[in-house]
Amino acid sequence: MLELVKAGGWLMLPIIVSSIIAMAICVDRFLKLNPDKVAPRTLLNQVWAWLQNKQLDADKLRELRRGSPLARILASGLANAKHGREIMKESIEDTASHIIHDLERYLNALGTIAAVAPLLGLLGTVLGMIRVFTEIMVQGTGNAGVLAGGISEALITTASGLCVAIPALVMHRYFLRRIDEIVVTMEQDAIKLINAMHGEVQIKDSSAGKSS
């Protein structure tokens, strides 16, 4: 492995650094974007039970604000419910925008790595081929070792860049898809709470069907 890195030239260094950063981002987002932790499916029913039993007080609101992202959204809406439907909805949307921004943290960097890594590999290819043709001009085609070294540098950097870019791109798309699903879930729960608070619908236990 070390020999391959040496053969790839100095451009292997930014490619390796990019791979380490991409791996760290993937591990972090995989842990942080757990749907059960971001938007627990039992939370809305628990909040509704507090409301029905008149147990929702300042302590419960503080508990929600310190909880999951969905809990913070619901707490924001509950704190402004007395001001009317529109104010409640606006406060939920404002809190949700900050939470979505947190969920998307580092994904721009991951997407940038997915785009830049193959370009670094391509740059290595170009530099390797320049080296090859320079040696041909100076020494002719007789020195096969020098020519092979330039070609090897070109191929190794290209392969390394692609090995970093392909998983990074796949994981970037995967995390964006997961965030979309989480956001839809949180939006549905927030709408249910708004409608229930203003007497339009009753919240039903959504976990009952899954457990049966």
XYZ file of C-alpha atoms in Angstrom:
212
model
C 0.000 0.000 0.000
C 2.790 2.408 0.924
C 4.523 1.659 -2.353
C 1.373 2.536 -4.263
C 1.099 5.819 -2.393
C 4.714 6.649 -3.201
C 4.239 5.663 -6.836
C 1.195 7.921 -7.121
C 3.214 11.028 -6.384
C 2.473 14.060 -4.211
C -1.174 14.262 -5.355
C -1.871 11.137 -3.338
C -1.612 13.247 -0.189
C -4.720 15.426 -0.838
C -6.585 12.352 -2.094
C -5.819 10.465 1.128
C -6.759 13.478 3.258
C -10.029 13.746 1.315
C -10.787 10.082 1.965
C -10.212 10.508 5.716
C -12.476 13.574 5.848
C -15.166 11.806 3.829
C -15.048 8.781 6.137
C -15.337 10.990 9.236
C -18.326 12.855 7.762
C -20.073 9.598 6.827
C -19.649 8.150 10.326
C -20.843 11.385 11.949
C -23.913 11.773 9.731
C -24.808 8.087 9.976
C -24.966 8.416 13.753
C -26.684 11.814 13.802
C -29.291 11.008 11.127
C -30.850 8.091 12.982
C -34.623 8.546 12.388
C -35.485 7.051 15.784
C -33.340 9.679 17.509
C -34.229 12.647 15.293
C -37.986 12.049 15.103
C -39.141 9.422 17.647
C -42.442 7.904 16.520
C -43.911 7.851 20.040
C -43.160 11.497 20.835
C -46.265 13.076 19.325
C -48.566 10.667 21.182
C -46.724 11.391 24.412
C -47.094 15.152 23.935
C -50.774 14.750 23.097
C -51.287 12.656 26.250
C -49.711 15.464 28.286
C -52.106 17.930 26.704
C -55.131 15.718 27.278
C -54.198 15.184 30.919
C -53.259 18.857 31.410
C -49.723 17.844 32.349
C -47.930 20.105 29.867
C -46.219 22.745 31.974
C -43.004 24.789 31.795
C -40.920 21.845 32.967
C -42.271 19.621 30.224
C -41.566 22.319 27.615
C -37.990 22.637 28.846
C -37.666 18.874 28.647
C -38.869 18.955 25.040
C -36.479 21.757 24.104
C -33.573 19.668 25.383
C -34.780 16.567 23.538
C -34.699 15.379 19.951
C -34.990 17.712 16.945
C -38.662 16.800 16.579
C -39.192 17.547 20.274
C -37.701 21.024 19.799
C -40.041 21.663 16.871
C -43.090 20.577 18.833
C -41.967 22.619 21.858
C -41.674 25.711 19.686
C -45.207 25.226 18.400
C -46.660 24.517 21.834
C -45.031 27.618 23.303
C -46.788 29.778 20.700
C -50.071 27.862 20.391
C -52.008 30.473 22.360
C -51.164 33.141 19.785
C -53.154 31.430 17.026
C -52.641 28.924 14.275
C -50.508 31.108 12.002
C -48.090 32.195 14.732
C -47.784 28.601 15.891
C -47.083 27.469 12.336
C -44.495 30.203 11.760
C -42.627 29.356 14.962
C -42.532 25.684 13.957
C -41.238 26.554 10.485
C -38.558 28.832 11.934
C -37.326 26.159 14.336
C -37.508 23.499 11.624
C -35.319 25.567 9.275
C -32.549 25.669 11.892
C -32.884 21.954 12.576
C -32.745 21.050 8.877
C -29.611 23.168 8.570
C -28.071 21.125 11.415
C -29.110 17.857 9.775
C -27.391 18.905 6.535
C -24.162 19.843 8.314
C -20.999 18.678 6.520
C -22.941 17.336 3.530
C -21.702 20.185 1.323
C -18.162 19.178 2.230
C -18.939 15.552 1.387
C -20.393 16.589 -1.969
C -17.341 18.732 -2.656
C -15.042 15.783 -1.975
C -17.120 13.629 -4.331
C -16.638 16.256 -7.057
C -12.996 17.180 -6.402
C -11.458 13.733 -5.803
C -11.749 12.563 -9.447
C -10.373 15.930 -10.575
C -7.335 15.392 -8.367
C -6.962 11.972 -9.945
C -7.266 13.517 -13.404
C -4.637 16.107 -12.506
C -2.354 13.270 -11.445
C -3.001 11.611 -14.787
C -2.097 14.761 -16.693
C 1.067 15.346 -14.654
C 2.083 11.714 -15.085
C 1.630 11.874 -18.845
C 3.539 15.164 -19.007
C 6.366 13.423 -17.193
C 6.247 10.547 -19.675
C 6.385 12.777 -22.751
C 9.096 14.930 -21.209
C 11.265 11.860 -20.692
C 10.544 10.730 -24.248
C 11.743 14.093 -25.556
C 14.910 13.952 -23.431
C 15.861 10.279 -23.555
C 13.737 8.840 -26.308
C 11.765 5.649 -25.824
C 14.683 3.517 -24.685
C 14.300 4.037 -20.920
C 11.298 1.889 -20.178
C 11.597 2.266 -16.391
C 11.137 6.021 -16.455
C 8.216 5.758 -18.863
C 6.569 3.101 -16.717
C 6.978 5.280 -13.636
C 5.113 8.177 -15.257
C 2.339 5.951 -16.540
C 2.049 4.251 -13.146
C 1.709 7.647 -11.433
C -1.041 8.599 -13.866
C -3.031 5.401 -13.372
C -2.646 5.219 -9.576
C -3.854 8.771 -8.948
C -6.819 8.300 -11.287
C -7.861 5.063 -9.593
C -7.366 6.552 -6.125
C -9.443 9.620 -6.944
C -12.286 7.450 -8.210
C -12.084 5.162 -5.167
C -12.682 8.203 -2.967
C -15.235 9.950 -5.170
C -17.606 7.050 -5.854
C -18.378 6.131 -2.194
C -18.514 9.826 -1.253
C -21.085 10.496 -3.972
C -23.173 7.463 -3.010
C -23.191 8.423 0.669
C -23.967 12.062 -0.147
C -27.078 11.006 -2.076
C -28.003 8.532 0.653
C -27.831 11.124 3.410
C -29.826 13.660 1.398
C -32.514 11.038 0.869
C -32.547 10.162 4.558
C -32.888 13.842 5.509
C -35.821 14.226 3.101
C -37.587 11.286 4.747
C -36.945 12.654 8.242
C -38.168 16.117 7.269
C -41.389 14.678 5.830
C -41.985 12.758 9.067
C -41.384 15.830 11.230
C -43.613 17.945 8.981
C -46.464 15.435 9.262
C -46.202 15.335 13.060
C -46.058 19.135 13.281
C -49.168 19.487 11.107
C -51.010 16.922 13.229
C -50.141 18.885 16.356
C -51.263 22.192 14.839
C -54.563 20.717 13.716
C -55.139 19.004 17.055
C -54.340 22.126 19.059
C -56.960 24.076 17.121
C -59.644 21.418 17.361
C -59.635 20.245 13.760
C -58.580 16.623 14.315
C -57.681 14.253 17.116
C -54.254 12.665 17.246
C -54.436 8.910 16.972
C -51.815 6.481 18.235
C -49.715 5.838 15.123
C -47.650 3.152 16.865
C -50.627 0.861 17.495
C -50.797 -0.437 13.960
C -47.064 -1.158 13.871
C -47.046 -3.125 17.087
C -49.902 -5.381 16.143
